[in-house]
Structure formats: C-alpha cells, structure tokens
PDB file of C-alpha atoms in Angstrom:
ATOM      1  CA  MET S   1     121.145 124.556  81.769  1.00  0.00           C
ATOM      2  CA  LYS S   2     118.060 122.605  82.793  1.00  0.00           C
ATOM      3  CA  THR S   3     117.429 122.207  86.521  1.00  0.00           C
ATOM      4  CA  LEU S   4     114.825 120.120  88.318  1.00  0.00           C
ATOM      5  CA  LYS S   5     112.135 122.098  90.108  1.00  0.00           C
ATOM      6  CA  PRO S   6     111.432 121.310  93.757  1.00  0.00           C
ATOM      7  CA  SER S   7     108.225 119.437  94.410  1.00  0.00           C
ATOM      8  CA  PHE S   8     106.125 121.042  97.124  1.00  0.00           C
ATOM      9  CA  GLU S   9     102.978 118.951  97.449  1.00  0.00           C
ATOM     10  CA  ILE S  10      99.650 120.593  98.254  1.00  0.00           C
ATOM     11  CA  VAL S  11      97.558 118.082 100.189  1.00  0.00           C
ATOM     12  CA  GLU S  12      93.757 118.318 100.100  1.00  0.00           C
ATOM     13  CA  PRO S  13      91.821 116.575 102.902  1.00  0.00           C
ATOM     14  CA  SER S  14      89.415 113.850 101.827  1.00  0.00           C
ATOM     15  CA  PHE S  15      85.831 115.055 101.297  1.00  0.00           C
ATOM     16  CA  GLY S  16      84.040 115.386 104.637  1.00  0.00           C
ATOM     17  CA  SER S  17      87.248 114.723 106.569  1.00  0.00           C
ATOM     18  CA  SER S  18      89.968 116.672 108.389  1.00  0.00           C
ATOM     19  CA  PHE S  19      92.724 114.498 106.903  1.00  0.00           C
ATOM     20  CA  SER S  20      93.585 112.811 103.615  1.00  0.00           C
ATOM     21  CA  TYR S  21      93.272 109.026 103.189  1.00  0.00           C
ATOM     22  CA  SER S  22      94.317 107.281  99.970  1.00  0.00           C
ATOM     23  CA  LYS S  23      94.636 103.618  99.067  1.00  0.00           C
ATOM     24  CA  PHE S  24      96.632 102.634  95.993  1.00  0.00           C
ATOM     25  CA  ASN S  25      96.685  99.252  94.286  1.00  0.00           C
ATOM     26  CA  VAL S  26      99.942  97.830  92.882  1.00  0.00           C
ATOM     27  CA  ASN S  27     102.066 100.858  92.084  1.00  0.00           C
ATOM     28  CA  THR S  28      99.373 103.376  91.141  1.00  0.00           C
ATOM     29  CA  ASN S  29     100.765 106.040  93.503  1.00  0.00           C
ATOM     30  CA  ASN S  30     103.057 107.370  90.781  1.00  0.00           C
ATOM     31  CA  LYS S  31     103.182 110.995  91.945  1.00  0.00           C
ATOM     32  CA  ALA S  32     104.905 109.958  95.184  1.00  0.00           C
ATOM     33  CA  HIS S  33     107.936 108.654  93.299  1.00  0.00           C
ATOM     34  CA  LEU S  34     109.198 112.223  93.015  1.00  0.00           C
ATOM     35  CA  TRP S  35     111.144 113.783  95.867  1.00  0.00           C
ATOM     36  CA  HIS S  36     108.546 115.909  97.679  1.00  0.00           C
ATOM     37  CA  TYR S  37     107.671 117.523 100.995  1.00  0.00           C
ATOM     38  CA  HIS S  38     104.652 119.153 102.654  1.00  0.00           C
ATOM     39  CA  PRO S  39     103.626 120.542 106.067  1.00  0.00           C
ATOM     40  CA  GLU S  40     101.371 117.538 106.708  1.00  0.00           C
ATOM     41  CA  ILE S  41     102.518 114.534 108.726  1.00  0.00           C
ATOM     42  CA  GLU S  42     102.385 111.450 106.489  1.00  0.00           C
ATOM     43  CA  MET S  43     101.744 107.829 107.408  1.00  0.00           C
ATOM     44  CA  VAL S  44     102.597 105.226 104.760  1.00  0.00           C
ATOM     45  CA  PHE S  45     101.650 101.549 105.043  1.00  0.00           C
ATOM     46  CA  VAL S  46     103.017  99.251 102.340  1.00  0.00           C
ATOM     47  CA  ASN S  47     101.297  95.871 102.489  1.00  0.00           C
ATOM     48  CA  GLY S  48     103.976  93.311 101.627  1.00  0.00           C
ATOM     49  CA  GLY S  49     106.768  93.593  99.102  1.00  0.00           C
ATOM     50  CA  SER S  50     110.079  95.406  99.327  1.00  0.00           C
ATOM     51  CA  GLY S  51     111.623  98.706  98.331  1.00  0.00           C
ATOM     52  CA  LYS S  52     113.746 101.705  99.226  1.00  0.00           C
ATOM     53  CA  ARG S  53     113.155 104.181 102.020  1.00  0.00           C
ATOM     54  CA  GLN S  54     114.342 107.699 101.172  1.00  0.00           C
ATOM     55  CA  ILE S  55     113.584 110.095 104.018  1.00  0.00           C
ATOM     56  CA  GLY S  56     115.632 113.224 104.590  1.00  0.00           C
ATOM     57  CA  SER S  57     119.272 112.253 104.226  1.00  0.00           C
ATOM     58  CA  HIS S  58     118.454 108.647 105.250  1.00  0.00           C
ATOM     59  CA  ILE S  59     118.373 105.853 102.661  1.00  0.00           C
ATOM     60  CA  SER S  60     117.636 102.195 103.450  1.00  0.00           C
ATOM     61  CA  TYR S  61     115.948  99.060 102.115  1.00  0.00           C
ATOM     62  CA  TYR S  62     112.892  97.290 103.550  1.00  0.00           C
ATOM     63  CA  SER S  63     111.419  93.863 102.866  1.00  0.00           C
ATOM     64  CA  ASP S  64     108.051  92.254 103.647  1.00  0.00           C
ATOM     65  CA  GLY S  65     106.143  95.533 103.897  1.00  0.00           C
ATOM     66  CA  ASP S  66     106.683  98.773 105.755  1.00  0.00           C
ATOM     67  CA  LEU S  67     104.985 101.272 108.058  1.00  0.00           C
ATOM     68  CA  ILE S  68     106.455 104.769 108.199  1.00  0.00           C
ATOM     69  CA  LEU S  69     105.492 108.018 109.929  1.00  0.00           C
ATOM     70  CA  ILE S  70     107.048 111.107 108.343  1.00  0.00           C
ATOM     71  CA  GLY S  71     107.079 114.519 110.030  1.00  0.00           C
ATOM     72  CA  SER S  72     106.199 117.938 108.611  1.00  0.00           C
ATOM     73  CA  ASN S  73     108.440 119.229 105.800  1.00  0.00           C
ATOM     74  CA  LEU S  74     110.610 116.117 105.878  1.00  0.00           C
ATOM     75  CA  PRO S  75     111.443 115.389 102.212  1.00  0.00           C
ATOM     76  CA  HIS S  76     110.806 111.847 101.009  1.00  0.00           C
ATOM     77  CA  CYS S  77     110.189 109.689  97.958  1.00  0.00           C
ATOM     78  CA  GLY S  78     107.507 107.082  97.364  1.00  0.00           C
ATOM     79  CA  PHE S  79     108.277 103.654  98.810  1.00  0.00           C
ATOM     80  CA  THR S  80     107.003 101.417  96.014  1.00  0.00           C
ATOM     81  CA  SER S  81     107.941 100.828  92.394  1.00  0.00           C
ATOM     82  CA  GLU S  82     106.978  98.517  89.545  1.00  0.00           C
ATOM     83  CA  THR S  83     109.237  95.816  91.036  1.00  0.00           C
ATOM     84  CA  THR S  84     108.138  96.253  94.644  1.00  0.00           C
ATOM     85  CA  GLY S  85     105.684  93.353  94.707  1.00  0.00           C
ATOM     86  CA  ASN S  86     103.391  94.984  97.256  1.00  0.00           C
ATOM     87  CA  LYS S  87      99.650  94.281  97.408  1.00  0.00           C
ATOM     88  CA  ASN S  88      98.666  97.893  98.015  1.00  0.00           C
ATOM     89  CA  GLU S  89      99.741 101.092  99.720  1.00  0.00           C
ATOM     90  CA  VAL S  90      97.824 103.272 102.199  1.00  0.00           C
ATOM     91  CA  VAL S  91      98.809 106.929 102.599  1.00  0.00           C
ATOM     92  CA  ILE S  92      97.343 109.179 105.312  1.00  0.00           C
ATOM     93  CA  GLN S  93      98.262 112.869 105.482  1.00  0.00           C
ATOM     94  CA  MET S  94      97.258 115.232 108.284  1.00  0.00           C
ATOM     95  CA  LEU S  95      98.391 118.566 109.639  1.00  0.00           C
ATOM     96  CA  PRO S  96      99.768 118.342 113.211  1.00  0.00           C
ATOM     97  CA  GLU S  97      96.797 120.456 114.361  1.00  0.00           C
ATOM     98  CA  PHE S  98      94.239 118.638 112.159  1.00  0.00           C
ATOM     99  CA  LEU S  99      91.859 118.289 115.137  1.00  0.00           C
ATOM    100  CA  GLY S 100      92.423 121.815 116.446  1.00  0.00           C
ATOM    101  CA  THR S 101      95.338 123.545 118.137  1.00  0.00           C
ATOM    102  CA  ASP S 102      94.316 122.441 121.643  1.00  0.00           C
ATOM    103  CA  PHE S 103      93.617 118.768 120.927  1.00  0.00           C
ATOM    104  CA  LEU S 104      97.195 117.572 121.439  1.00  0.00           C
ATOM    105  CA  THR S 105      97.524 119.498 124.714  1.00  0.00           C
ATOM    106  CA  LEU S 106      94.971 117.229 126.407  1.00  0.00           C
ATOM    107  CA  LYS S 107      96.302 114.688 128.918  1.00  0.00           C
ATOM    108  CA  GLU S 108      94.745 111.878 126.904  1.00  0.00           C
ATOM    109  CA  THR S 109      96.567 112.876 123.723  1.00  0.00           C
ATOM    110  CA  LYS S 110      99.950 113.916 125.099  1.00  0.00           C
ATOM    111  CA  GLY S 111     101.452 110.663 123.824  1.00  0.00           C
ATOM    112  CA  ILE S 112     100.264 111.418 120.282  1.00  0.00           C
ATOM    113  CA  ALA S 113     101.885 114.862 120.531  1.00  0.00           C
ATOM    114  CA  ASN S 114     105.150 113.126 121.474  1.00  0.00           C
ATOM    115  CA  LEU S 115     104.696 110.742 118.526  1.00  0.00           C
ATOM    116  CA  PHE S 116     104.339 113.690 116.127  1.00  0.00           C
ATOM    117  CA  GLU S 117     107.494 115.211 117.599  1.00  0.00           C
ATOM    118  CA  LYS S 118     109.436 111.977 116.981  1.00  0.00           C
ATOM    119  CA  ALA S 119     108.024 111.849 113.449  1.00  0.00           C
ATOM    120  CA  LYS S 120     110.293 114.799 112.585  1.00  0.00           C
ATOM    121  CA  TYR S 121     113.041 112.177 112.393  1.00  0.00           C
ATOM    122  CA  GLY S 122     111.015 109.692 110.335  1.00  0.00           C
ATOM    123  CA  ILE S 123     109.853 106.524 112.140  1.00  0.00           C
ATOM    124  CA  ALA S 124     109.880 102.976 110.748  1.00  0.00           C
ATOM    125  CA  PHE S 125     107.763 100.562 112.808  1.00  0.00           C
ATOM    126  CA  GLY S 126     108.481  96.875 113.334  1.00  0.00           C
ATOM    127  CA  LYS S 127     106.591  93.748 112.328  1.00  0.00           C
ATOM    128  CA  ASP S 128     104.552  93.468 115.552  1.00  0.00           C
ATOM    129  CA  THR S 129     103.140  96.959 115.159  1.00  0.00           C
ATOM    130  CA  ILE S 130     102.518  96.438 111.428  1.00  0.00           C
ATOM    131  CA  LYS S 131     100.587  93.253 112.244  1.00  0.00           C
ATOM    132  CA  LEU S 132      98.510  95.188 114.774  1.00  0.00           C
ATOM    133  CA  VAL S 133      97.609  98.330 112.818  1.00  0.00           C
ATOM    134  CA  GLY S 134      97.934  97.178 109.187  1.00  0.00           C
ATOM    135  CA  PRO S 135      94.441  95.608 109.046  1.00  0.00           C
ATOM    136  CA  ILE S 136      92.922  98.755 110.599  1.00  0.00           C
ATOM    137  CA  LEU S 137      94.569 100.960 107.977  1.00  0.00           C
ATOM    138  CA  GLU S 138      93.363  98.650 105.198  1.00  0.00           C
ATOM    139  CA  LYS S 139      89.745  98.646 106.402  1.00  0.00           C
ATOM    140  CA  MET S 140      89.579 102.437 106.759  1.00  0.00           C
ATOM    141  CA  SER S 141      88.796 102.702 103.035  1.00  0.00           C
ATOM    142  CA  ASN S 142      85.348 101.216 103.742  1.00  0.00           C
ATOM    143  CA  LEU S 143      84.474 103.510 106.679  1.00  0.00           C
ATOM    144  CA  TRP S 144      82.476 106.741 106.821  1.00  0.00           C
ATOM    145  CA  SER S 145      84.316 109.889 107.918  1.00  0.00           C
ATOM    146  CA  PHE S 146      83.546 109.696 111.671  1.00  0.00           C
ATOM    147  CA  GLU S 147      84.434 105.997 111.941  1.00  0.00           C
ATOM    148  CA  LYS S 148      87.526 106.673 109.828  1.00  0.00           C
ATOM    149  CA  LEU S 149      88.637 109.360 112.297  1.00  0.00           C
ATOM    150  CA  LEU S 150      88.151 106.994 115.244  1.00  0.00           C
ATOM    151  CA  ALA S 151      90.186 104.337 113.420  1.00  0.00           C
ATOM    152  CA  LEU S 152      92.987 106.849 112.778  1.00  0.00           C
ATOM    153  CA  LEU S 153      93.070 107.844 116.454  1.00  0.00           C
ATOM    154  CA  THR S 154      93.241 104.157 117.388  1.00  0.00           C
ATOM    155  CA  VAL S 155      96.195 103.685 115.031  1.00  0.00           C
ATOM    156  CA  LEU S 156      97.976 106.782 116.389  1.00  0.00           C
ATOM    157  CA  LYS S 157      97.464 105.519 119.945  1.00  0.00           C
ATOM    158  CA  GLU S 158      98.980 102.142 119.030  1.00  0.00           C
ATOM    159  CA  LEU S 159     101.940 103.821 117.314  1.00  0.00           C
ATOM    160  CA  GLU S 160     102.485 106.064 120.316  1.00  0.00           C
ATOM    161  CA  GLN S 161     102.708 102.977 122.571  1.00  0.00           C
ATOM    162  CA  ALA S 162     104.868 100.927 120.186  1.00  0.00           C
ATOM    163  CA  SER S 163     108.367  99.923 121.259  1.00  0.00           C
ATOM    164  CA  ASP S 164     109.461  98.258 117.998  1.00  0.00           C
ATOM    165  CA  TYR S 165     110.482 101.276 115.958  1.00  0.00           C
ATOM    166  CA  THR S 166     113.567 102.925 114.467  1.00  0.00           C
ATOM    167  CA  LEU S 167     114.242 106.637 113.981  1.00  0.00           C
ATOM    168  CA  LEU S 168     115.495 106.900 110.416  1.00  0.00           C
ATOM    169  CA  ASN S 169     116.594 110.477 109.878  1.00  0.00           C
ATOM    170  CA  ALA S 170     118.785 110.707 112.978  1.00  0.00           C
ATOM    171  CA  GLN S 171     120.420 113.951 111.853  1.00  0.00           C
ATOM    172  CA  HIS S 172     116.989 115.665 111.838  1.00  0.00           C
ATOM    173  CA  PHE S 173     117.130 116.965 108.287  1.00  0.00           C
ATOM    174  CA  SER S 174     114.046 118.952 107.315  1.00  0.00           C
ATOM    175  CA  LEU S 175     113.055 121.731 104.957  1.00  0.00           C
ATOM    176  CA  GLU S 176     112.320 124.356 107.591  1.00  0.00           C
ATOM    177  CA  MET S 177     114.665 126.793 105.871  1.00  0.00           C
ATOM    178  CA  GLN S 178     114.820 129.506 103.219  1.00  0.00           C
ATOM    179  CA  VAL S 179     112.948 128.903  99.953  1.00  0.00           C
ATOM    180  CA  GLN S 180     116.237 129.117  98.036  1.00  0.00           C
ATOM    181  CA  ASP S 181     117.598 126.215 100.118  1.00  0.00           C
ATOM    182  CA  ASN S 182     114.405 124.222  99.458  1.00  0.00           C
ATOM    183  CA  ASP S 183     114.927 124.625  95.720  1.00  0.00           C
ATOM    184  CA  ARG S 184     118.600 123.754  95.859  1.00  0.00           C
ATOM    185  CA  ILE S 185     118.457 120.630  98.038  1.00  0.00           C
ATOM    186  CA  ASN S 186     115.452 119.320  96.104  1.00  0.00           C
ATOM    187  CA  MET S 187     117.372 119.741  92.874  1.00  0.00           C
ATOM    188  CA  VAL S 188     120.378 117.874  94.319  1.00  0.00           C
ATOM    189  CA  PHE S 189     118.340 114.971  95.740  1.00  0.00           C
ATOM    190  CA  ASN S 190     116.275 114.575  92.585  1.00  0.00           C
ATOM    191  CA  TYR S 191     119.385 114.694  90.412  1.00  0.00           C
ATOM    192  CA  VAL S 192     121.026 111.911  92.446  1.00  0.00           C
ATOM    193  CA  LYS S 193     117.818 109.850  92.284  1.00  0.00           C
ATOM    194  CA  ASP S 194     117.699 110.154  88.489  1.00  0.00           C
ATOM    195  CA  HIS S 195     121.439 109.907  87.713  1.00  0.00           C
ATOM    196  CA  PHE S 196     123.026 107.704  90.403  1.00  0.00           C
ATOM    197  CA  LEU S 197     123.987 105.102  87.775  1.00  0.00           C
ATOM    198  CA  GLU S 198     126.164 107.707  86.074  1.00  0.00           C
ATOM    199  CA  GLU S 199     129.350 109.394  87.213  1.00  0.00           C
ATOM    200  CA  ILE S 200     128.332 112.491  89.214  1.00  0.00           C
ATOM    201  CA  SER S 201     131.249 114.863  89.683  1.00  0.00           C
ATOM    202  CA  LEU S 202     131.377 117.512  92.393  1.00  0.00           C
ATOM    203  CA  GLU S 203     132.071 120.088  89.697  1.00  0.00           C
ATOM    204  CA  ASP S 204     128.885 119.162  87.828  1.00  0.00           C
ATOM    205  CA  ILE S 205     126.550 119.102  90.837  1.00  0.00           C
ATOM    206  CA  ALA S 206     128.062 122.318  92.235  1.00  0.00           C
ATOM    207  CA  GLU S 207     127.468 124.044  88.901  1.00  0.00           C
ATOM    208  CA  ARG S 208     123.860 122.824  88.852  1.00  0.00           C
ATOM    209  CA  ALA S 209     123.435 124.273  92.342  1.00  0.00           C
ATOM    210  CA  SER S 210     125.018 127.567  91.159  1.00  0.00           C
ATOM    211  CA  MET S 211     127.818 127.250  93.719  1.00  0.00           C
ATOM    212  CA  THR S 212     131.565 126.757  93.764  1.00  0.00           C
ATOM    213  CA  VAL S 213     132.759 123.261  94.706  1.00  0.00           C
ATOM    214  CA  PRO S 214     134.039 124.275  98.200  1.00  0.00           C
ATOM    215  CA  SER S 215     130.817 126.215  98.922  1.00  0.00           C
ATOM    216  CA  PHE S 216     128.658 123.307  97.760  1.00  0.00           C
ATOM    217  CA  CYS S 217     130.600 120.798  99.882  1.00  0.00           C
ATOM    218  CA  ARG S 218     130.157 122.961 102.998  1.00  0.00           C
ATOM    219  CA  TYR S 219     126.479 123.536 102.197  1.00  0.00           C
ATOM    220  CA  PHE S 220     125.670 119.863 101.616  1.00  0.00           C
ATOM    221  CA  LYS S 221     127.524 118.749 104.770  1.00  0.00           C
ATOM    222  CA  LYS S 222     125.669 121.365 106.813  1.00  0.00           C
ATOM    223  CA  MET S 223     122.302 120.274 105.405  1.00  0.00           C
ATOM    224  CA  THR S 224     122.699 116.491 105.580  1.00  0.00           C
ATOM    225  CA  LYS S 225     125.528 115.889 108.091  1.00  0.00           C
ATOM    226  CA  LYS S 226     127.382 113.849 105.454  1.00  0.00           C
ATOM    227  CA  THR S 227     129.522 114.520 102.406  1.00  0.00           C
ATOM    228  CA  PHE S 228     127.963 114.492  98.951  1.00  0.00           C
ATOM    229  CA  THR S 229     130.174 111.559  97.920  1.00  0.00           C
ATOM    230  CA  LYS S 230     129.021 109.550 100.929  1.00  0.00           C
ATOM    231  CA  PHE S 231     125.378 110.345 100.171  1.00  0.00           C
ATOM    232  CA  VAL S 232     125.701 109.165  96.555  1.00  0.00           C
ATOM    233  CA  ASN S 233     127.547 105.997  97.607  1.00  0.00           C
ATOM    234  CA  GLU S 234     124.890 105.200 100.222  1.00  0.00           C
ATOM    235  CA  TYR S 235     122.184 105.676  97.596  1.00  0.00           C
ATOM    236  CA  ARG S 236     123.981 103.211  95.328  1.00  0.00           C
ATOM    237  CA  ILE S 237     124.533 100.684  98.143  1.00  0.00           C
ATOM    238  CA  VAL S 238     120.831 100.721  99.050  1.00  0.00           C
ATOM    239  CA  HIS S 239     119.982 100.143  95.388  1.00  0.00           C
ATOM    240  CA  ALA S 240     122.465  97.244  95.406  1.00  0.00           C
ATOM    241  CA  SER S 241     120.712  95.800  98.488  1.00  0.00           C
ATOM    242  CA  LYS S 242     117.451  95.904  96.562  1.00  0.00           C
ATOM    243  CA  LEU S 243     119.005  94.128  93.563  1.00  0.00           C
ATOM    244  CA  LEU S 244     120.580  91.462  95.784  1.00  0.00           C
ATOM    245  CA  ALA S 245     117.144  90.670  97.175  1.00  0.00           C
ATOM    246  CA  GLU S 246     115.157  90.861  93.954  1.00  0.00           C
ATOM    247  CA  LYS S 247     117.347  89.866  90.978  1.00  0.00           C
ATOM    248  CA  PRO S 248     119.200  86.537  90.501  1.00  0.00           C
ATOM    249  CA  ILE S 249     122.268  88.187  88.961  1.00  0.00           C
ATOM    250  CA  SER S 250     125.921  87.978  89.939  1.00  0.00           C
ATOM    251  CA  ILE S 251     127.261  90.291  92.630  1.00  0.00           C
ATOM    252  CA  ALA S 252     129.594  91.811  90.041  1.00  0.00           C
ATOM    253  CA  ASN S 253     126.550  92.727  87.944  1.00  0.00           C
ATOM    254  CA  VAL S 254     124.786  94.082  91.030  1.00  0.00           C
ATOM    255  CA  SER S 255     127.786  96.334  91.563  1.00  0.00           C
ATOM    256  CA  TYR S 256     127.716  97.574  87.970  1.00  0.00           C
ATOM    257  CA  GLU S 257     123.920  98.049  87.912  1.00  0.00           C
ATOM    258  CA  SER S 258     124.165 100.157  91.073  1.00  0.00           C
ATOM    259  CA  GLY S 259     126.538 102.693  89.565  1.00  0.00           C
ATOM    260  CA  PHE S 260     129.863 101.240  90.743  1.00  0.00           C
ATOM    261  CA  HIS S 261     132.603 100.694  88.179  1.00  0.00           C
ATOM    262  CA  ASN S 262     135.154  99.267  90.609  1.00  0.00           C
ATOM    263  CA  PHE S 263     134.115  95.918  92.120  1.00  0.00           C
ATOM    264  CA  SER S 264     136.580  95.970  95.025  1.00  0.00           C
ATOM    265  CA  HIS S 265     135.464  99.516  95.915  1.00  0.00           C
ATOM    266  CA  PHE S 266     131.838  98.323  95.897  1.00  0.00           C
ATOM    267  CA  ASN S 267     132.670  95.403  98.216  1.00  0.00           C
ATOM    268  CA  LYS S 268     134.492  97.710 100.626  1.00  0.00           C
ATOM    269  CA  LEU S 269     131.680 100.271 100.759  1.00  0.00           C
ATOM    270  CA  PHE S 270     128.952  97.608 101.021  1.00  0.00           C
ATOM    271  CA  LYS S 271     130.622  96.080 104.077  1.00  0.00           C
ATOM    272  CA  GLU S 272     131.151  99.500 105.643  1.00  0.00           C
ATOM    273  CA  PHE S 273     127.495 100.422 105.144  1.00  0.00           C
ATOM    274  CA  THR S 274     125.797  97.109 106.060  1.00  0.00           C
ATOM    275  CA  GLY S 275     128.389  95.442 108.299  1.00  0.00           C
ATOM    276  CA  LYS S 276     128.557  92.381 106.035  1.00  0.00           C
ATOM    277  CA  SER S 277     129.724  91.412 102.566  1.00  0.00           C
ATOM    278  CA  ALA S 278     127.298  91.420  99.634  1.00  0.00           C
ATOM    279  CA  LEU S 279     127.577  87.622  99.436  1.00  0.00           C
ATOM    280  CA  GLN S 280     126.757  87.224 103.135  1.00  0.00           C
ATOM    281  CA  TYR S 281     123.876  89.706 102.800  1.00  0.00           C
ATOM    282  CA  ARG S 282     122.328  87.679  99.963  1.00  0.00           C
ATOM    283  CA  LYS S 283     122.798  84.360 101.828  1.00  0.00           C
ATOM    284  CA  GLU S 284     121.071  85.747 104.919  1.00  0.00           C
ATOM    285  CA  LEU S 285     118.159  87.004 102.811  1.00  0.00           C
ATOM    286  CA  LYS S 286     117.742  83.566 101.211  1.00  0.00           C
ATOM    287  CA  SER S 287     117.779  81.825 104.597  1.00  0.00           C
ATOM    288  CA  MET S 288     115.077  84.215 105.861  1.00  0.00           C
ATOM    289  CA  ILE S 289     112.827  83.418 102.898  1.00  0.00           C
ATOM    290  CA  LYS S 290     113.094  79.628 103.330  1.00  0.00           C
TER     291      LYS S 290
END
C-alpha cells in the first residue's frame, strides 16, 4: 500500500542573511502547496487574490490578500494556487533565535518575543496591518542584507503592536511530538488534501495509518481536537466557500464539486460552519465586491 511521506522542509537562510526571504510571482511557489512544517517561524504575505488557509487543524478562506505568521513546527500548506489571482507572494522564514538567544530577552524586543509565542497558534492579520506592512515586505526584495534586516524588524514591531488579528489554530496543534506521529498526521492531512472530493471512509484512513478504527479516532481527536469526519467536512466547506467566490456555478454544483453528494447535508453543514446559508454567503460576497 502506498503512503504519502511527511514533508519536513529544510530552510536555508538567504545568502549573507540570518533569515530567508523569497518573493514569488503568480503561483511560482509550487513547493509550498504540499503539507509541510519546519522549526522556522514563517511570515507569508499574499498580495491580493483569494485562497485557502490550512494551518494546523484550522481551515478557512481568505479574500483580497492575506498576511499570516506561522509558528515553529506548525504544519501548513501554501496559500496560493493557479486560481488565486494574487499579484505575488512574499515568504520570510526565520528561527526564533535568528538574531541570537539573548536578543528577544531585551526590554526593547519583549513584544516581538510575545508575538513569536502567539505565532504558535497561527496569526492572520487584518486589512489595516496589511496596508501598513505590505509595501515594506514588497520592497525588501530590493534591499541589501542589513537594510533588509532593519525592514524585517520594523515589520515585526508593527505586527507586535497590531490589534486587528485572529488566532487561527486555537487548539494549538503542532508537530512537537514523536517522529512516528509526525509521519502519521502528515500522511492523513495530505491524503485529505488530495482526496477530499472522494468518499473517505474511516476504515480506509485507519488502515493507511496502520491503526484500528477506534484507535485512529482517539488519536485524531487527541491531535486535532476534532473528529476526522468533522475535519474532512470542514475542508470541503472551505473549498465550497472558495468556489462560491470564484466560480459562477450553481450552489448545487458547488456542493458536488466540494465532495458532497447530498445537497441538503451540504446546506446544513455550510450553515453550521459559516453561520449563514451558501446563498446568503454568495450574496454578501457580491455586495462587498460592488
């Protein structure tokens, strides 16, 4: 039986720098589309467009760009795809101690230390903060290493002071665990990502994880604070949200193209997850665009 290997990413700092800075144009960051994790803290700025956020056991949809800070060993997928419509994507990766073990103990940097602690949950910043730091992140590609470091510290200071943010991975799911658990949960998440349009039975996924069904259910609930069925349904609902925003197809087709084969069940779950019907969700999106 073929199983998906976990993706542990080794991050190399940029030449002459203590952190990694990358700028991708229109969906060229293909490697990030796999489920992956690393000890570095990661900042992702998506300039415009829309897409899915997949961080830990959290799944949601964003529109009109995004700015995310992801903590160490917090598994995540890339935030753009061929249909995202973004202008470009900036990714910065740094170890928590990238400026030395004592740097974050200084009075002047205590707020940044607190920011890194919150990043363990995954942070999505609001439009005001994006407007403030987005241009700085964009221009960093043209700076030399010292000026680039100063720009990064400026951005971190602004993020530390921001009030318009949401903690995404409220259950604090991370991969600070045994290697065997890393392999297993990566396999499960990647399998759902690749097969959510199909029927995924508990028997099948438990077998792929080399566990009995009861053991797998207990394991998954312990790891993610939700049942496997709920996780799969949430993944499908977020995909449906993306289709509602991006494709002019009927809601029935949205349901089918998101992996649901029962329209009334889709409507019920969509309202439970978003607090509104799919029709209302689409109407509100259209009114926002006008």
